[in-house]
Amino acid sequence: MLMQNSFTYVDENYKRIYNCIEEAKAKYRKPDENVTFMAVTKTVAPEVVNHAIFNGIKVLGENRVQEFQSKKDFYEPAEIHFIGHLQTNKVKYIIEDMALIQSVDNLKLASEIDRHAKRVGKIQNILIEVNIGDEISKSGISPECLESLLADVSKLQNIHVKGLMTIPPAGENEKFLCKMQELYLDISSKNIDNIDMEILSMGMSGDYEKAIKYGSTLVRIGSALFGARNYK
Ligand SMILES: *Cc1c(COP(=O)(O)O)cnc(C)c1O
């Protein structure tokens, strides 16, 4: 595909998705509630990602450490979040660039992030990823173990939990979006020390309007914005 064509394509997709987000917000949410439109950049060339930024995207979602490193110098200014599976030995490569690491699901990873955050002199904001459907194939902490993980993570000095992230099961999606909202509100009501529930990251290309209905504050959009990928 020629770059010029993909720019027009991204322009059109951006406008359509932006309007759908606004409509879903107007329908389901209070006027003062914000929903962040994140662009998920995996496999997408930096020039095309930048075009999304020119359109109004302010937050990028990165899945792969190496791919991010090869692209980051070419990005226009944007807030970067890590949303993919993160190995403990790769934390050191991304710690300085990430405003938020969304995919933390175990204490070992949290402790490693804490250690590197201390080293570089920052408090690293994170989300805990929840495997809301308890699917064997997916990462994320099971809902039953969430509170105990939060209790452990809350003791770490150099990370700050800002909320929860999830990828719900493909079928019966709405049931799990609803379950996730209940879990988020339940944790929120417990007012755990050093744990904030400000961000509920859920909703992707296929379910973001529904996710907004169930309280999402950040939708992660890849293929609907940039087109189909060859790999996930
Ligand atoms: C790829 C990915 C997305 C975006 O998926 P689309 O269906 O293409 O919008 C969102 N979140 C995570 C964690 C992803 O890996």
Coordinates of C-alpha atoms in Angstrom, one line a residue, residues 10-28 35-37 55-57 208-210 212 219 221 224-225:
V10 CA -6.1 6.3 8.9
D11 CA -7.8 9.8 8.7
E12 CA -11.1 8.2 7.8
N13 CA -10.9 5.5 10.5
Y14 CA -9.8 8.0 13.1
K15 CA -12.8 10.2 12.5
R16 CA -15.2 7.3 12.4
I17 CA -13.9 5.8 15.7
Y18 CA -13.6 9.2 17.4
N19 CA -17.3 9.8 16.6
C20 CA -18.3 6.3 17.8
I21 CA -16.5 6.9 21.1
E22 CA -18.3 10.3 21.5
E23 CA -21.7 8.7 20.7
A24 CA -21.1 5.8 23.2
K25 CA -20.0 8.3 25.8
A26 CA -23.1 10.5 25.2
K27 CA -25.3 7.4 25.4
Y28 CA -23.8 5.6 28.4
V35 CA -12.4 8.0 27.6
T36 CA -8.9 7.9 26.2
F37 CA -8.5 6.7 22.6
N55 CA -5.1 13.5 13.8
G56 CA -5.3 13.8 17.6
I57 CA -4.1 10.5 19.1
Y208 CA -14.9 -0.6 22.4
E209 CA -18.4 0.9 22.3
K210 CA -19.7 -1.9 24.6
I212 CA -17.5 2.3 27.2
V219 CA -9.9 1.9 24.8
I221 CA -7.6 0.4 19.2
A224 CA -10.0 -0.6 13.3
L225 CA -7.6 2.4 13.0

